[in-house]
Coordinates of C-alpha atoms in Angstrom, one line a residue:
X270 CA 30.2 44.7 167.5
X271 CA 29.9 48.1 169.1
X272 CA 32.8 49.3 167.4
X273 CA 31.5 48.2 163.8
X274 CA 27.9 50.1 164.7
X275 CA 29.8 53.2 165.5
X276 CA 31.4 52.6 162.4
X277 CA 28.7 52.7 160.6
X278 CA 27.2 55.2 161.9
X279 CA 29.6 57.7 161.1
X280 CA 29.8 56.1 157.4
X281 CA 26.0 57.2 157.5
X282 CA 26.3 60.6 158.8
X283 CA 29.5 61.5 156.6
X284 CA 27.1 60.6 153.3
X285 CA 24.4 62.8 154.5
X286 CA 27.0 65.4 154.9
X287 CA 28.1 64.9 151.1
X288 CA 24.9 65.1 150.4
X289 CA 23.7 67.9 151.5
X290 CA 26.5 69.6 150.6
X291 CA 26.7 68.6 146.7
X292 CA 23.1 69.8 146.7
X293 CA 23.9 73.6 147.9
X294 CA 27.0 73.4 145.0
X295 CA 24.3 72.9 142.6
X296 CA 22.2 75.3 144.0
X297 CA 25.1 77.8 144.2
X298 CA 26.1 76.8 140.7
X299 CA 22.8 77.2 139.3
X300 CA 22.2 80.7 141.2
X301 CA 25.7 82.0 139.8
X302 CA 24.6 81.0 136.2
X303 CA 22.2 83.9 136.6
X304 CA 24.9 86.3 136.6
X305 CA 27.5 87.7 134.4
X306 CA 30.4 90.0 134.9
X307 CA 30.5 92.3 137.3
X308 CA 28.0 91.6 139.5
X309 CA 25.4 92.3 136.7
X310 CA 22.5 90.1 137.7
X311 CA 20.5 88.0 134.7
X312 CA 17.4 86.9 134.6
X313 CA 16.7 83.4 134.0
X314 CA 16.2 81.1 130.9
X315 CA 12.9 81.0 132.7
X316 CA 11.7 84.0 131.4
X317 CA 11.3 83.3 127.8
X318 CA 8.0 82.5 128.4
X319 CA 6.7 85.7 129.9
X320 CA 8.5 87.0 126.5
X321 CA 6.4 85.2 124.3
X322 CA 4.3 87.5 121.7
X323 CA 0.6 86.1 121.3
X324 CA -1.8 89.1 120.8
X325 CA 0.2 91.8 119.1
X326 CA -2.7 93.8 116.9
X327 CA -3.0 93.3 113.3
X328 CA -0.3 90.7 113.1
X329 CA -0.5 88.3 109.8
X330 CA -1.3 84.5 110.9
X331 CA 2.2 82.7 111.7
X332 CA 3.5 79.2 112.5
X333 CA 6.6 80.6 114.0
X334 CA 6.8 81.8 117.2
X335 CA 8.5 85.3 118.2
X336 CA 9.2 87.4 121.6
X337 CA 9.8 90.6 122.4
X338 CA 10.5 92.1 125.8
X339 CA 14.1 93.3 128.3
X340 CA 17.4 92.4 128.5
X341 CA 19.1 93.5 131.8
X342 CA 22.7 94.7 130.7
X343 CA 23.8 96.7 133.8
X344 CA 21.6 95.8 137.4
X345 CA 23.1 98.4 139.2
X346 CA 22.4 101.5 136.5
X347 CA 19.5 99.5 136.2
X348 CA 19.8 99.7 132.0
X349 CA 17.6 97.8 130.2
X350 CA 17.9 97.2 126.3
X351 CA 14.7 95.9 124.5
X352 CA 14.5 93.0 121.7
X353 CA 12.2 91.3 119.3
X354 CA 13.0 87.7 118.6
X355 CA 11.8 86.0 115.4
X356 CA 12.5 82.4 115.2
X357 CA 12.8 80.8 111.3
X358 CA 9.9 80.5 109.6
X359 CA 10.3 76.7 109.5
X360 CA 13.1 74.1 111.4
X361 CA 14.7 76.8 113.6
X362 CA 16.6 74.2 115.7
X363 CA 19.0 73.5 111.9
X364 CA 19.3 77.3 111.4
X365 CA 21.7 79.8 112.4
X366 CA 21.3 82.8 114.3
X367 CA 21.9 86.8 113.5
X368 CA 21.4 89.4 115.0
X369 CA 20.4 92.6 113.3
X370 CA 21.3 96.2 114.2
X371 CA 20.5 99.8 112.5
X372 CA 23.1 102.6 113.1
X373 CA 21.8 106.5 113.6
X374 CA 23.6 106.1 116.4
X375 CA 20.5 106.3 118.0
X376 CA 17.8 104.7 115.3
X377 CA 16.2 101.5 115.8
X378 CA 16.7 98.4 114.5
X379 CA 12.6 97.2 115.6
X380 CA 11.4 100.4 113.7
X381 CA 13.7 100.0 110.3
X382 CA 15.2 96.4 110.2
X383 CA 12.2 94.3 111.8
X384 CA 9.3 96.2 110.5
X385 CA 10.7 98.0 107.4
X386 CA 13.2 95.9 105.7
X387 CA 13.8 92.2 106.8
X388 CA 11.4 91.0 109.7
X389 CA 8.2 89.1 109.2
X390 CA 5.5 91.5 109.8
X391 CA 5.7 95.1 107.9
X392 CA 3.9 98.3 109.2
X393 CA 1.1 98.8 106.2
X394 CA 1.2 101.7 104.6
X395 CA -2.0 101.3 103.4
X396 CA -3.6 102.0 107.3
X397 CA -1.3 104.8 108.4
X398 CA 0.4 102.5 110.9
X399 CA -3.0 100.9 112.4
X400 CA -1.5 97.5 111.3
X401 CA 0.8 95.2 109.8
X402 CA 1.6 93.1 107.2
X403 CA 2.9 89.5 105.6
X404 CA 6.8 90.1 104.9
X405 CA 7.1 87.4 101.6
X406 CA 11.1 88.2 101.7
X407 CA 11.7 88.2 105.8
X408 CA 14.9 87.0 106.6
X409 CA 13.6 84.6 109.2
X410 CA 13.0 82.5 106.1
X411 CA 16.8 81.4 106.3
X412 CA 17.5 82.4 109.6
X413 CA 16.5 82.9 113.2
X414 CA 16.7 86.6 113.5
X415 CA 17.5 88.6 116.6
X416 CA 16.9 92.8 116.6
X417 CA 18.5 94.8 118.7
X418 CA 17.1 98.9 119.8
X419 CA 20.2 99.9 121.3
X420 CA 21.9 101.8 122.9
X421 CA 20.2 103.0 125.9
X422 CA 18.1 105.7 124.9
X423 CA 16.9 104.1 121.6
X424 CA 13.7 103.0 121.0
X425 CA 12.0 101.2 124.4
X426 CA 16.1 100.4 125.5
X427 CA 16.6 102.7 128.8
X428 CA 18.5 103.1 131.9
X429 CA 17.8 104.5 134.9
X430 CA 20.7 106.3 135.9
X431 CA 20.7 109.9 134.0
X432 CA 24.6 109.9 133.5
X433 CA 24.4 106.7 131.4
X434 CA 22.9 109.0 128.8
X435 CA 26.1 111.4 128.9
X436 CA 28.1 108.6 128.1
X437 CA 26.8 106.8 125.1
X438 CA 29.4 105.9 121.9
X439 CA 30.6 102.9 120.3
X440 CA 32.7 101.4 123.5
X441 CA 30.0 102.0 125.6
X442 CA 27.3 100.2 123.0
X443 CA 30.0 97.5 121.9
X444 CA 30.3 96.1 125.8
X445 CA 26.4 96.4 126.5
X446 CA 25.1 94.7 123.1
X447 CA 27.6 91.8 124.3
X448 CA 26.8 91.3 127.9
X449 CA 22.8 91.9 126.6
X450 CA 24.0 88.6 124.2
X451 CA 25.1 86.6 127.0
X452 CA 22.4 87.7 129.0
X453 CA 19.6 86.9 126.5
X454 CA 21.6 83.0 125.9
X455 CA 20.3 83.2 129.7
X456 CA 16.6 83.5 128.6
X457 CA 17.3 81.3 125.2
X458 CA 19.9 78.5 125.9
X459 CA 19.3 76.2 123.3
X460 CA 20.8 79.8 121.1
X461 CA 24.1 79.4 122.7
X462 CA 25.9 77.0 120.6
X463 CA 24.4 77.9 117.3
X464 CA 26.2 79.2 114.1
X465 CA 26.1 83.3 114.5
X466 CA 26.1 86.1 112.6
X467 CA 26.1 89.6 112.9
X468 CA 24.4 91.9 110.3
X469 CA 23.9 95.8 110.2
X470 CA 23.8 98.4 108.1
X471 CA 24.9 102.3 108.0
X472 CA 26.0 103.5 111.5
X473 CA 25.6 100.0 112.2
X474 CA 29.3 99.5 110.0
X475 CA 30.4 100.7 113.7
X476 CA 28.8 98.7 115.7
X477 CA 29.0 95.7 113.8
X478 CA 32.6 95.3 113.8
X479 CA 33.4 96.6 117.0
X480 CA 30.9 93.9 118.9
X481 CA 32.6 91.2 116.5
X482 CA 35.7 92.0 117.9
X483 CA 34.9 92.0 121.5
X484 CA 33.8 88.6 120.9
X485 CA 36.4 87.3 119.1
X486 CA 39.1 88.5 121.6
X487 CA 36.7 87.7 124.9
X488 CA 36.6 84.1 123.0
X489 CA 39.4 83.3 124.2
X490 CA 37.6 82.3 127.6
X491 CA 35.5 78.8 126.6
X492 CA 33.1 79.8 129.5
X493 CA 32.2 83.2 127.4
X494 CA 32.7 81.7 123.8
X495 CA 30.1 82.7 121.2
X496 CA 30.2 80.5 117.5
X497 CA 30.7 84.0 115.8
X498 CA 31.2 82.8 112.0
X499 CA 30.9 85.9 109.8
X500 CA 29.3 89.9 109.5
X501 CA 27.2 91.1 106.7
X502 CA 27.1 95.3 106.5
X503 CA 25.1 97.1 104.2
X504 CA 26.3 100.6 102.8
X505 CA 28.4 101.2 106.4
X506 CA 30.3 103.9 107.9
X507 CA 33.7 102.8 107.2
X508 CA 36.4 105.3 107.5
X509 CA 35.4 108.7 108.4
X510 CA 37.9 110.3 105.7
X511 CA 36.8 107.8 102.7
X512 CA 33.5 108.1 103.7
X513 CA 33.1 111.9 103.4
X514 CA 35.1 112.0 100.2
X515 CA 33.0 109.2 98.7
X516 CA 30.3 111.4 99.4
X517 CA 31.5 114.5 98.0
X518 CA 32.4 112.2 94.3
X519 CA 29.0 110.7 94.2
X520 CA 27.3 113.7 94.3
X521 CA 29.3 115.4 91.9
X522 CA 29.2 112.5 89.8
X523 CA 25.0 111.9 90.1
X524 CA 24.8 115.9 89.1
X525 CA 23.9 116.9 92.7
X526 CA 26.7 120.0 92.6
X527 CA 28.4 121.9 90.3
X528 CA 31.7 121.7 89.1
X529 CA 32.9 124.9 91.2
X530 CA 31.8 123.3 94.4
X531 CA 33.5 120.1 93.8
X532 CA 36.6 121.3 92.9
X533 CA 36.4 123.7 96.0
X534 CA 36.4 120.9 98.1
X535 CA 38.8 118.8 96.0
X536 CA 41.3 121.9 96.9
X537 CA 40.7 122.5 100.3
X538 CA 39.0 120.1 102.2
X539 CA 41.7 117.4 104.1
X540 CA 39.2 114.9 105.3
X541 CA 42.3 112.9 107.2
X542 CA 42.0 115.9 109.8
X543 CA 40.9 115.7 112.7
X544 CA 38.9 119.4 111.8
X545 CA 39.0 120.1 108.3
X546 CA 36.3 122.7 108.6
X547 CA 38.4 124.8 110.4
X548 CA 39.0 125.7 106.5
X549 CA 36.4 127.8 105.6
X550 CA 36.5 128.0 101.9
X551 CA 36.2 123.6 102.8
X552 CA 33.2 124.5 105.6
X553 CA 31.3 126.5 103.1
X554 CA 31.5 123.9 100.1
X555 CA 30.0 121.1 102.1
X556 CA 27.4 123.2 103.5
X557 CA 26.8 123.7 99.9
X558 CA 26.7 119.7 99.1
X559 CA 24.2 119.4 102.2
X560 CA 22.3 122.2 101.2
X561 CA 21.4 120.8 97.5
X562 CA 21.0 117.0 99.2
X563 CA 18.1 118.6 101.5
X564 CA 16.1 119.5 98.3
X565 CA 15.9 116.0 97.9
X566 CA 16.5 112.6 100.1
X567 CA 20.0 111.5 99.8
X568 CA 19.3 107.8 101.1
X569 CA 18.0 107.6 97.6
X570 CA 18.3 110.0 94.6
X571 CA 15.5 108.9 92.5
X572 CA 12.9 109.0 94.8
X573 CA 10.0 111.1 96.4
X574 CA 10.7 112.9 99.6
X575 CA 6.9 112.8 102.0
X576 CA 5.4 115.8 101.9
X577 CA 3.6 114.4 105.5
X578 CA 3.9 117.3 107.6
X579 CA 5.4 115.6 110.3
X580 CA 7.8 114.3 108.1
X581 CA 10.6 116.7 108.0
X582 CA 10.5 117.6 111.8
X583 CA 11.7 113.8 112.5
X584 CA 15.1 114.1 111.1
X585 CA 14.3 112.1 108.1
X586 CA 16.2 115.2 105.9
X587 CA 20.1 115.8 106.3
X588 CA 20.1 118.7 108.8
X589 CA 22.6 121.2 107.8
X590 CA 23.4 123.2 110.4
X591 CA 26.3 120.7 111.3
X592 CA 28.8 118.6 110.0
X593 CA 28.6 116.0 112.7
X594 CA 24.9 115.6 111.8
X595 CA 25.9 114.6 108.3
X596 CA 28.7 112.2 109.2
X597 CA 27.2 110.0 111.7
X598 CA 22.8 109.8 110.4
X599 CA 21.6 106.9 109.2
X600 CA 18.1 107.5 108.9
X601 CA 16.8 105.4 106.4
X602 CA 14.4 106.2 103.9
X603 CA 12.0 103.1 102.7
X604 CA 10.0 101.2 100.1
X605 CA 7.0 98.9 100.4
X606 CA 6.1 95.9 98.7
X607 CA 4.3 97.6 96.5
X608 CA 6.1 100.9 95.9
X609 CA 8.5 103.4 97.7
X610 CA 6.2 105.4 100.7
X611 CA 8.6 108.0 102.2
X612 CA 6.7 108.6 104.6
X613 CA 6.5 105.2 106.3
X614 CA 8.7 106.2 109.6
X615 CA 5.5 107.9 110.6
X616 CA 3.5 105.1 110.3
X617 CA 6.4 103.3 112.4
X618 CA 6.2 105.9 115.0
X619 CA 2.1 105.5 115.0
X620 CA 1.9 102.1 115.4
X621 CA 4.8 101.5 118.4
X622 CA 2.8 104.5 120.3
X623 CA -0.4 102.6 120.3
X624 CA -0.6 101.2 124.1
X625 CA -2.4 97.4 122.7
X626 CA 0.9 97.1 121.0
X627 CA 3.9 98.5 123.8
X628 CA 1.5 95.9 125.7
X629 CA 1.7 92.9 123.5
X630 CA 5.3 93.8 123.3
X631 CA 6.0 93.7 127.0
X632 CA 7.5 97.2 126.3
X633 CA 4.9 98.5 129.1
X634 CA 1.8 97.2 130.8
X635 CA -0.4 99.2 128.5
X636 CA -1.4 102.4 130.6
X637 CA 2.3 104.0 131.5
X638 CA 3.0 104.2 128.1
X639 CA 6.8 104.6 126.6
X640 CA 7.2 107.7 123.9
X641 CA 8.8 105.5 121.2
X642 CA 10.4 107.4 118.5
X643 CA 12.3 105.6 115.1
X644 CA 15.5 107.9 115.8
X645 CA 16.7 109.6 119.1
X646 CA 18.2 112.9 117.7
X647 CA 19.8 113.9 121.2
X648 CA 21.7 110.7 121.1
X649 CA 22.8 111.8 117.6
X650 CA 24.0 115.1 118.4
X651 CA 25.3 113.9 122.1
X652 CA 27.6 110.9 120.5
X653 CA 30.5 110.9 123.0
X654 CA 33.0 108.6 121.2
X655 CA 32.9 107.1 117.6
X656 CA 36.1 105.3 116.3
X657 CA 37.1 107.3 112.4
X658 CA 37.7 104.3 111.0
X659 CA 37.0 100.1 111.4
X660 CA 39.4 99.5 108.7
X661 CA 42.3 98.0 111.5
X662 CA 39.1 95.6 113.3
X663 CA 38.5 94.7 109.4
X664 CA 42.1 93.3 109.1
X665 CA 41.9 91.4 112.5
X666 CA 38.7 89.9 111.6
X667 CA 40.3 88.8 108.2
X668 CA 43.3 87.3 110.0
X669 CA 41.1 85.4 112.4
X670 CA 39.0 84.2 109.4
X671 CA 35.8 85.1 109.7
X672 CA 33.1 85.5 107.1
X673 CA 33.0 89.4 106.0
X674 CA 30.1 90.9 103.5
X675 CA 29.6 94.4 102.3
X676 CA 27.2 95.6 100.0
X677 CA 25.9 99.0 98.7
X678 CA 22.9 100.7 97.2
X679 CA 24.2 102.5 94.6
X680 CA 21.5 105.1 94.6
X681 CA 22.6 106.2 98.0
X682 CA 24.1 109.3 98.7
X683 CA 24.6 109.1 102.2
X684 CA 27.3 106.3 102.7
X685 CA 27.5 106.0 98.8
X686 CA 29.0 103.2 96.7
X687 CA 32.1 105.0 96.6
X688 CA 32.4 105.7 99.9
X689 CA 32.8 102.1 100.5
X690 CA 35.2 101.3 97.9
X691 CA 37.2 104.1 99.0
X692 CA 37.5 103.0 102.5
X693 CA 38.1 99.1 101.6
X694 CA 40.7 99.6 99.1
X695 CA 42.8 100.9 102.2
X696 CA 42.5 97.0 103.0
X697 CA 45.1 96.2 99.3
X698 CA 43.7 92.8 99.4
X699 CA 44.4 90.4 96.4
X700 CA 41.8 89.7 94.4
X701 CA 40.6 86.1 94.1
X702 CA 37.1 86.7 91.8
X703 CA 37.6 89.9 89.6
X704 CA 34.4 92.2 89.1
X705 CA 31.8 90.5 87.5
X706 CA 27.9 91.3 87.1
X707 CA 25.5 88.9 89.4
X708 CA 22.0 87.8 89.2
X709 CA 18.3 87.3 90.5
X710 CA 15.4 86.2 88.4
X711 CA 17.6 86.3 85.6
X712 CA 18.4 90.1 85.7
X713 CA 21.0 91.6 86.7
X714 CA 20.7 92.1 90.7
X715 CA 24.3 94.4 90.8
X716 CA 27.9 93.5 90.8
X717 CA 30.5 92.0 93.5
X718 CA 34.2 91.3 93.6
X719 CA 35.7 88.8 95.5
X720 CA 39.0 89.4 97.6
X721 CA 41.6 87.4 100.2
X722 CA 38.7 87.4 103.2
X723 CA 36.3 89.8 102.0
X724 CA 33.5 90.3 99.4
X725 CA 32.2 93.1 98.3
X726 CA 28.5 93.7 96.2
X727 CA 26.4 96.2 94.4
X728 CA 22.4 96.5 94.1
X729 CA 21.7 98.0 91.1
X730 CA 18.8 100.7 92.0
X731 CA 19.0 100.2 95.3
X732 CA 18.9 103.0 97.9
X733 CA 20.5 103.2 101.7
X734 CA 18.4 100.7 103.6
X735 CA 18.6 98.0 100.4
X736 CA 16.1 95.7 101.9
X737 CA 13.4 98.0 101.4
X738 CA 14.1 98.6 97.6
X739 CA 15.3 95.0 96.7
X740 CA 13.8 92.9 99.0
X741 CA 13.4 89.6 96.8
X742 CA 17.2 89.9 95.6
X743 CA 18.4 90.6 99.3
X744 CA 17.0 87.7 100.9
X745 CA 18.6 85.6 97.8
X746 CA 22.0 87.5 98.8
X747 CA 21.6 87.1 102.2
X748 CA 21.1 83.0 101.8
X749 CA 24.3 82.9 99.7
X750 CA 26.0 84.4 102.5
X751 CA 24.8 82.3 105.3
X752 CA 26.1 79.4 102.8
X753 CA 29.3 81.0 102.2
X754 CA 28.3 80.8 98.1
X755 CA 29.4 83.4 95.8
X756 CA 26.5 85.4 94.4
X757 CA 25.0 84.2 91.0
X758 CA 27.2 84.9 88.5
X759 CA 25.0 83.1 85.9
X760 CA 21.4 83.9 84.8

């Protein structure tokens, strides 16, 4: 008998010890979820509520909800990049989601893609930047939409370590935008297992396929795997040598130089160099294409410039005392619902400086205000490493299947029409839909071509941010390629 009691009490004791001991694994485990790669602490799915948006001034009455706040990317640096968070406008748990990026490097995607071109709420032009208005064509309508200011440095994105600053370029922005995506599935789990998609445009035809590709080959890992379906890039910086010499033809061929200068640069310009300014009959010819492109605004041809006088000191003109300047801007240059304003990046820059809004954003508490600005020009000018050309991530994308989209403007004339043809016919893909005309509201929208893995499209009248000057037609665009449908061909 007092063998069976002893028994059983060590039966008791041994469960109490498996017990316990399961419970501090699932504490353990649970702590360690917080944390991804390399020590780099993440805050909790917790905190999407303290993200939530709920008195941001002038806002247009919603039924969607939408945060805004930090994403910790490196705890150690201490570098923090900001987001806003829209979900779909109706039954976001069905829809996919994508995140948006601008280029510059060193623009942001909250100032131009969220409140200039696809997001909900619009700065109104018609208030100098004291409010905002209803989006009819936002994105969110097909989509829950994710914007991005990075890198460091951009927008309300910072770090606290100086150096960090010395060291921004597309590696450095590729691995932060994906540990910032893992760290903000932390905040929004029920995101982790949707359909994604990234989308960008300009600079952005960088970053986009660069962050793509981390994923895909980090994918490999089921702990770390994101559903990446597909990338949409509007008028992108492709190829560094395509790009400049689609830039050159377009404005010889829209009557923005003369004949002397183009053949100049026809002659001596070798854009496949790593320094073809080194030829100075080349150097002085493109000086000469940027200086007749400041007279007017190359990210669209037929349009005003603002005559604001703030508006020409925030690097909305090409600068032309460098090359570099020209290659890598992608300052955009936008339309309203109701007719092209030029000078809306200074009602942009207005309305993120007001300290009721950097509070409603969680960007600050209201009183240490942050100087937001639409572009970072030292970043610009600063850009440590930028890869010439995406054309060998295109063909590994392709290969692995995924879903690729360009489009251009073709009233652009900084990452012109040709400038993207030029760089994707270095892909020689086989056509599977010759060139054809496509359509919205029974007009014709532009023109696409389908190849083996990629399609490309034109918007006729269009400029470099095409959102801004077709809005209507790019959200029908964008809902064909979210349903991996060919464009309209009929009316």
């Amino acid at each position: 008998m007092d063998n069976l009691v002893l028994k059983l009490k060590s039966l008791y004791t041994l469960v109490i010890l498996l017990f316990v001991l399961c419970f501090k694994l699932s504490v353990s485990s649970r702590s360690h979820r917080h944390y991804y790669g390399g020590g780099r602490k993440l805050r909790s799915s917790s905190d999407n509520g303290s993200d939530l948006v709920t008195n941001l001034p002038g806002q247009p009455q919603v039924d969607f909800k939408h945060y805004a706040g930090y994403v910790t990317v490196n705890e150690t640096n201490g570098r923090e990049l900001f987001y806003w968070f829209y979900e779909a406008m109706t039954k976001p748990e069905e829809k996919p989601l994508v995140l948006w990026l601008n280029g510059g490097p060193g623009c942001s995607s909250v100032g131009y893609g969220a409140t200039q071109e696809i997001g909900p709420f619009l700065v109104d032009n018609n208030n100098d930047g004291q409010g905002l208005k209803f989006n009819n064509f936002s994105w969110n309508k097909e989509a829950n939409m994710l914007f991005l200011e990075s890198p460091v440095g951009v927008g309300f994105s910072y770090s606290n370590t100086t150096s960090d600053y010395e060291q921004l370029g597309d590696d450095l922005t590729a691995n932060d935008a994906y540990n910032f995506l893992h760290n903000w599935f932390l905040k929004f789990p029920s995101y982790r297992t949707k359909t994604f998609y990234i989308a960008g445009e300009s600079y952005a035809g960088k970053y986009v396929p660069e962050l793509a590709e981390l994923i895909h080959d980090r994918n490999k890992d089921p702990s770390l795997y994101i559903d990446l379906k597909g990338i949409l890039l509007g008028n992108p910086e492709t190829s560094d040598a395509e790009d400049w010499m689609g830039l050159v033809d377009y404005a010889w061929s829209h009557a923005v130089i003369s004949d002397e200068t183009h053949k100049t640069i026809k002659k001596s310009c070798d854009f496949n160099s790593s320094d073809p300014w080194k030829n100075e009959d080349c150097d002085q010819a493109v000086d000469e294409v940027l200086k007749q492109y400041h007279e007017i605004d190359i990210y669209s041809l037929y349009t005003s410039v603002c005559f604001a006088s703030t508006a020409r000191s925030n690097g909305q003109t090409m600068q032309t005392s460098t090359k570099r300047s020209s290659k890598s801007s992608s300052k955009m240059m936008p339309r309203m619902m109701g007719g092209y304003d030029p000078c809306l990046d200074d009602y942009a820059k207005a309305f993120y400086n007001r300290p009721d809004v950097q509070k409603a954003l969680h960007a600050s508490d209201g009183h240490n205000l942050k100087n937001w600005s639409i572009c970072n020009n030292k970043i610009f000018n600063d850009w440590a490493d930028s890869k010439p050309s995406v054309i060998p991530i295109y063909k590994k994308l392709i290969s692995a299947g995924l879903r690729i989209w360009v489009y251009s403007g073709d009233t652009d004339g900084r990452v012109p029409v040709l400038s993207t043809r030029y760089s994707l016919s270095t892909l020689a893909l086989p056509v599977t839909k010759p060139w054809r005309p496509w359509y919205h509201e029974n007009e014709v929208s532009g023109w696409y071509e389908e190849y083996q893995g990629l399609t490309f499209a034109t918007f006729r009248g269009a400029g470099h941010a095409v959102p801004c000057f077709k809005p209507s037609n790019s959200l029908a665009f964008f809902t064909s390629f979210l349903h991996g449908e060919s464009p309209p061909s009929t009316k």
